[in-house]
Coordinates of C-alpha atoms and ligand atoms in Angstrom, one line a residue:
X3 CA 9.0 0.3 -26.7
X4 CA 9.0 0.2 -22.6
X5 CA 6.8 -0.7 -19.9
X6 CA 7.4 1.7 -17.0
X7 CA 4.9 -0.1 -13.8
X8 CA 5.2 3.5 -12.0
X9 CA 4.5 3.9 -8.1
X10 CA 2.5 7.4 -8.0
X11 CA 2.6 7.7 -3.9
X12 CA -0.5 7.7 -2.0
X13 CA -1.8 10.7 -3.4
X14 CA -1.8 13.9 -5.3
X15 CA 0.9 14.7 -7.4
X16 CA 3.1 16.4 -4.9
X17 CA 4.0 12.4 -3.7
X18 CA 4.9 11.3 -7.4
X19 CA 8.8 11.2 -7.7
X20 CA 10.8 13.2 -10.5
X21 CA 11.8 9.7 -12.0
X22 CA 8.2 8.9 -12.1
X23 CA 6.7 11.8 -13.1
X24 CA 9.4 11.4 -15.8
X25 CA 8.7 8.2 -16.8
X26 CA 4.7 9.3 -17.0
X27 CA 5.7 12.5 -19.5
X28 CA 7.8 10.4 -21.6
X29 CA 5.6 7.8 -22.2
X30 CA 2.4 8.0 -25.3
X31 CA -0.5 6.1 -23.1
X32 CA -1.1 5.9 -19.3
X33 CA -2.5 2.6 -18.4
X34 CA -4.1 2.0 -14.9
X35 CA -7.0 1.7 -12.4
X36 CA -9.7 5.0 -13.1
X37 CA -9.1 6.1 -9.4
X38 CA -5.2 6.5 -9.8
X39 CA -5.4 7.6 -13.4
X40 CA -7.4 10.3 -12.1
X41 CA -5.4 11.4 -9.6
X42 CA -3.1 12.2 -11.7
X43 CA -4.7 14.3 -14.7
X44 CA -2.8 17.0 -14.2
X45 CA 0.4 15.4 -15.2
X46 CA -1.2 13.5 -18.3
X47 CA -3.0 16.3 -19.8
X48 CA -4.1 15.6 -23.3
X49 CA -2.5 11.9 -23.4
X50 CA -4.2 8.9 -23.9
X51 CA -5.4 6.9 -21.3
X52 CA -6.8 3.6 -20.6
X53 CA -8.3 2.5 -17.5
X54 CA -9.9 -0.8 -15.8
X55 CA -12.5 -1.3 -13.0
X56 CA -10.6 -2.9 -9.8
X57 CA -9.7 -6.6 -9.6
X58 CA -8.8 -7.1 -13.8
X59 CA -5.2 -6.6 -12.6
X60 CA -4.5 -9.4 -15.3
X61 CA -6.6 -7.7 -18.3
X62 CA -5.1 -4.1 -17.4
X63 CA -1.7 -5.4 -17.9
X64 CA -2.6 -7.3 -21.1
X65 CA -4.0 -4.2 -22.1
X66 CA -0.8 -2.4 -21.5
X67 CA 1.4 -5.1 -23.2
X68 CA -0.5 -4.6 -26.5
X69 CA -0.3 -1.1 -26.6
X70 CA 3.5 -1.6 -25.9
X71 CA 3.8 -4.5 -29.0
X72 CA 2.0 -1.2 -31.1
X73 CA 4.8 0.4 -30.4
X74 CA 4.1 2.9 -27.9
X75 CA 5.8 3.6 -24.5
X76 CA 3.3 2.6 -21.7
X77 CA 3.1 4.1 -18.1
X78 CA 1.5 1.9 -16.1
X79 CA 0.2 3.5 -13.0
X80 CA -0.5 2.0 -9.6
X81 CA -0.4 3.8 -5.9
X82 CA 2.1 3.9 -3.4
X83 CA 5.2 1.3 -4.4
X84 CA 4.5 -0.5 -7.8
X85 CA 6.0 -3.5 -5.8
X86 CA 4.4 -3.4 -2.1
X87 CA 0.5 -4.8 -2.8
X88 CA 1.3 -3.6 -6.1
X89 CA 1.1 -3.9 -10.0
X90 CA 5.0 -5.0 -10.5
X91 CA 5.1 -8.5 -9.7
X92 CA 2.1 -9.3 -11.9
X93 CA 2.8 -7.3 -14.8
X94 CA 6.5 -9.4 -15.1
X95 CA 4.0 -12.9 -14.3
X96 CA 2.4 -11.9 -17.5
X97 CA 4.6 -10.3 -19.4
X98 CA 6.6 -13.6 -19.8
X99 CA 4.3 -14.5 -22.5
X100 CA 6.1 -10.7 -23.8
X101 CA 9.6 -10.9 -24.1
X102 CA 10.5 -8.4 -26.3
X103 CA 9.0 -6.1 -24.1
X104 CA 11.3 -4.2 -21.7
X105 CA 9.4 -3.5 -18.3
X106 CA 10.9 -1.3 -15.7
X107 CA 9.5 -0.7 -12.4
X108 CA 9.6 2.7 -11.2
X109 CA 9.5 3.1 -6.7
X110 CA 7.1 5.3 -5.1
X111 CA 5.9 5.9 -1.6
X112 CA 4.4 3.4 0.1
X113 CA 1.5 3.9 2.7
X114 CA 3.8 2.8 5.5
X115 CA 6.0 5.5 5.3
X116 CA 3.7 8.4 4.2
X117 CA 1.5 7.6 7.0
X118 CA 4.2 6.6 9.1
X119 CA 5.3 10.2 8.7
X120 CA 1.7 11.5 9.5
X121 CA 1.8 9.8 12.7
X122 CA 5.7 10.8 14.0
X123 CA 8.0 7.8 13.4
X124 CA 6.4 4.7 14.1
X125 CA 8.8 2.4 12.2
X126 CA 12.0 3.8 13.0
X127 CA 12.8 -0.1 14.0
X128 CA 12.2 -3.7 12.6
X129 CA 8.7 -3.7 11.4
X130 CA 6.3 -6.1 9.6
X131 CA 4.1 -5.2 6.6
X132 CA 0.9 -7.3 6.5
X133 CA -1.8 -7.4 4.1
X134 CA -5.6 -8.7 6.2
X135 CA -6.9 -9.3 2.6
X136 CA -7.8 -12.5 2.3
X137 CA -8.3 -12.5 -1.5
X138 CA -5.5 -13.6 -2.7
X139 CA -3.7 -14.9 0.4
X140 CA -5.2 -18.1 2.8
X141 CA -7.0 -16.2 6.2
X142 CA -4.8 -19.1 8.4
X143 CA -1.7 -17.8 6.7
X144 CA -2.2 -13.9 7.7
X145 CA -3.3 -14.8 11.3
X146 CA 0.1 -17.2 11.3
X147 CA 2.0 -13.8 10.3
X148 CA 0.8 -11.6 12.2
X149 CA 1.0 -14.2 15.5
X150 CA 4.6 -14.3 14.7
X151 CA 5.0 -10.7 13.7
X152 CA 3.7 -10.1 17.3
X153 CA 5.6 -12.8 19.2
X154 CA 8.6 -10.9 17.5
X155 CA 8.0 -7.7 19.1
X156 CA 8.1 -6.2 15.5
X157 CA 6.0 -2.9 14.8
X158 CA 3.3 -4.3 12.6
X159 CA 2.1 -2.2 9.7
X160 CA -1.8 -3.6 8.3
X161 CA -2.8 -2.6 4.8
X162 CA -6.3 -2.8 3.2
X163 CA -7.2 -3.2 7.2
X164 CA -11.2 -3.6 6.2
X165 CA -13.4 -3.7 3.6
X166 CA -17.1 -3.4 3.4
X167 CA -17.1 -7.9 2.9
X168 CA -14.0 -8.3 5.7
X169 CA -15.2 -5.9 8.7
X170 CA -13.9 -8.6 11.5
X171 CA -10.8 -9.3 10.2
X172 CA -8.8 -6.1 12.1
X173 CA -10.5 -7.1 15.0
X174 CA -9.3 -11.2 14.9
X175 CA -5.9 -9.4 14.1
X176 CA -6.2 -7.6 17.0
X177 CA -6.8 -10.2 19.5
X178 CA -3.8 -12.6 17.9
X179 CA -1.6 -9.5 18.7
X180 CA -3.0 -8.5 22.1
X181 CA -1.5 -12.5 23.2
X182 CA 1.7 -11.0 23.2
X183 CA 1.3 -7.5 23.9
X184 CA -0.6 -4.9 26.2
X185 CA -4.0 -4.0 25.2
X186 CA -2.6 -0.2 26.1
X187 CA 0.3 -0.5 23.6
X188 CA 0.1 2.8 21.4
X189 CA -1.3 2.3 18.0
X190 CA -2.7 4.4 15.1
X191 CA -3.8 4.8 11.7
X192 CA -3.9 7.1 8.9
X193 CA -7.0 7.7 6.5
X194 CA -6.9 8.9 2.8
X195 CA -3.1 9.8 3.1
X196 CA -1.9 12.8 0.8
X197 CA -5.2 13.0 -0.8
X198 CA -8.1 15.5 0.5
X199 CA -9.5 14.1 4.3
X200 CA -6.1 13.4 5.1
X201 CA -6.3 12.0 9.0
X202 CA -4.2 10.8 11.4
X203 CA -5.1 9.2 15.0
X204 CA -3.5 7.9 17.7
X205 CA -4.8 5.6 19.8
X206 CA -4.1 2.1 21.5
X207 CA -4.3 -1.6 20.3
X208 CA -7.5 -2.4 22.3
X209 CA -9.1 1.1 20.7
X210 CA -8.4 -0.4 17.4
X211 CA -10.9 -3.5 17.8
X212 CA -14.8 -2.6 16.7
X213 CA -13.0 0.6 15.2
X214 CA -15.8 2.1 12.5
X215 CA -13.8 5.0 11.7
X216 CA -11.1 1.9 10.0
X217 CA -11.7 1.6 6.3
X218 CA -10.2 0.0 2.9
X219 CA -8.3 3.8 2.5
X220 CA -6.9 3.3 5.8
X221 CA -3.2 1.8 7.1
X222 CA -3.2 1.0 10.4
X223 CA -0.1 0.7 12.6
X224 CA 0.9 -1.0 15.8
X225 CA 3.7 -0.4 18.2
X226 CA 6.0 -2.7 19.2
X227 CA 6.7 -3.0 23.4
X228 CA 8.5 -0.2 23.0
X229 CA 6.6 2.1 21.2
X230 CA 5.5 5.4 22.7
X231 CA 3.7 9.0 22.7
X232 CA 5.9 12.1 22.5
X233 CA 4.5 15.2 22.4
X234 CA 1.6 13.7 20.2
X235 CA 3.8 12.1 17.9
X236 CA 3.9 8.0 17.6
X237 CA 7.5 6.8 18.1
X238 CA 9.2 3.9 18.4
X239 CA 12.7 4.4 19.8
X240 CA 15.8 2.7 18.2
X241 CA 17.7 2.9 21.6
X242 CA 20.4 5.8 21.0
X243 CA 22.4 5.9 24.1
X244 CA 21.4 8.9 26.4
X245 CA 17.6 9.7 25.1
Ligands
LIG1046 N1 0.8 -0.2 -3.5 C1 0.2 0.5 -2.4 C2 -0.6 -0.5 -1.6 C3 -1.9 -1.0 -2.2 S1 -2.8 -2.1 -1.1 C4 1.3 1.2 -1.6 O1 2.5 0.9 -1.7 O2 0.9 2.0 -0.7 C5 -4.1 -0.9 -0.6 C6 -3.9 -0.6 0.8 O3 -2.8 0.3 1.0 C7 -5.1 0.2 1.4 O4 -6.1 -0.7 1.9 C8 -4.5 1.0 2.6 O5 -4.3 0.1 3.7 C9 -3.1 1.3 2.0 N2 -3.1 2.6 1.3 C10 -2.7 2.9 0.0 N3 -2.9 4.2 -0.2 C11 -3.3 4.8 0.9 C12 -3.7 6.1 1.3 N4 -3.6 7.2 0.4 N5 -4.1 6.4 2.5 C13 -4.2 5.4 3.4 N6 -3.9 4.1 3.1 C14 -3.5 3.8 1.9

């Protein structure tokens, strides 16, 4: 009896990795969020599910523990990487209370590089991942990061960018960044990656502030002093001698 916390990619099953769309066939009950369970029904056909509403991450992986102490092998689904923003961490915080059960955590795509690859190759150097939600993290602790990402010169990566409660927060993050770079630096984001409405735009840092078109199923991304536009594509060159 296994856990297996499975990344499924941003979207449709075309993203989900052989391992993990082994993992998912192998296992008797699928155990996740309704949204990602959904996405992928074609894969779990007739076998049972169970799902949770958003924010009972802790309930969802009790629930998959006990099916696992029933003896039953348990995919337990989240989107991109199970360990970026993901369900990984917290499944082996709780399962310590569980251990006889074995948990393995299967990779998957992250946002920043299916996006990434919608936009060109916006990451090709050092970059910095930062969550803007304040849920779970302090708000003076994300503007420190992302100060520091900036002052670093690192290409910045924003997940879960805006919600419908946190619509000024890209906008703060925004003006922290523009202290250390131009307002004209090229940016962009990427909406509903791999899944239907799939769009990419390119645009610069001061076009991202008081940006409606942003939303929670965005990841936004922001060019370092380097960054630039090639034939419509978002790249941020590495420095190969001779280009
Ligand atoms: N574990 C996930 C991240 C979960 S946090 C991963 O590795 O991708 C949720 C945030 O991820 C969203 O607010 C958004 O910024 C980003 N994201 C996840 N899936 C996305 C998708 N299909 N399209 C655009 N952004 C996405």
């Amino acid at each position: 009896m296994k856990i297996y916390v499975v990344g499924i990619g941003p979207g449709g099953e075309g993203y989900i990795t052989p391992v993990a769309r082994e993992a998912i066939e192998k296992s008797d009950v699928v155990v996740g969020y309704t949204v990602y369970v959904d996405l992928i029904k074609n894969l779990t056909g007739d076998k049972e599910t169970k799902t949770t509403a958003m924010k009972q991450e802790v309930e969802r992986c009790r629930m998959a523990l006990e099916e696992c102490l029933k003896g039953k092998d348990v995919a337990f689904v989240c989107s991109g990487d199970a360990g970026v923003y993901g369900m990984a961490g917290i499944m082996c915080e709780v399962a310590e209370d569980y251990p006889d059960v074995d948990i393995e955590v299967i990779p998957g795509i992250t946002a920043a590089c299916s996006g990434g690859a919608v936009l060109g190759a916006p990451l090709i150097h050092d970059f910095a991942v930062i969550s803007l939600s304040d849920l779970l993290t302090p708000w003076e602790m994300i503007e420190k990061r992302i100060s520091l990402a900036a002052e670093g010169d690192f290409v910045i990566c924003l997940y879960n960018p805006k919600s419908k409660k946190r619509v000024t927060h890209l906008d703060r993050a925004v003006e922290l960044i523009e202290k250390h770079r131009a307002g004209d630096t090229p940016c962009g984001y990427v909406k509903n990656i791999g899944r239907d409405g799939e769009t990419g735009v390119i645009c610069t840092l001061k076009e991202l502030s008081g940006n409606d078109d942003i939303d929670m199923f965005t990841t936004v991304f922001i060019g370092n002093s380097s960054t630039k536009v090639i034939n419509g594509k978002l790249v941020t060159p590495r420095g190969y001698k001779g280009v």
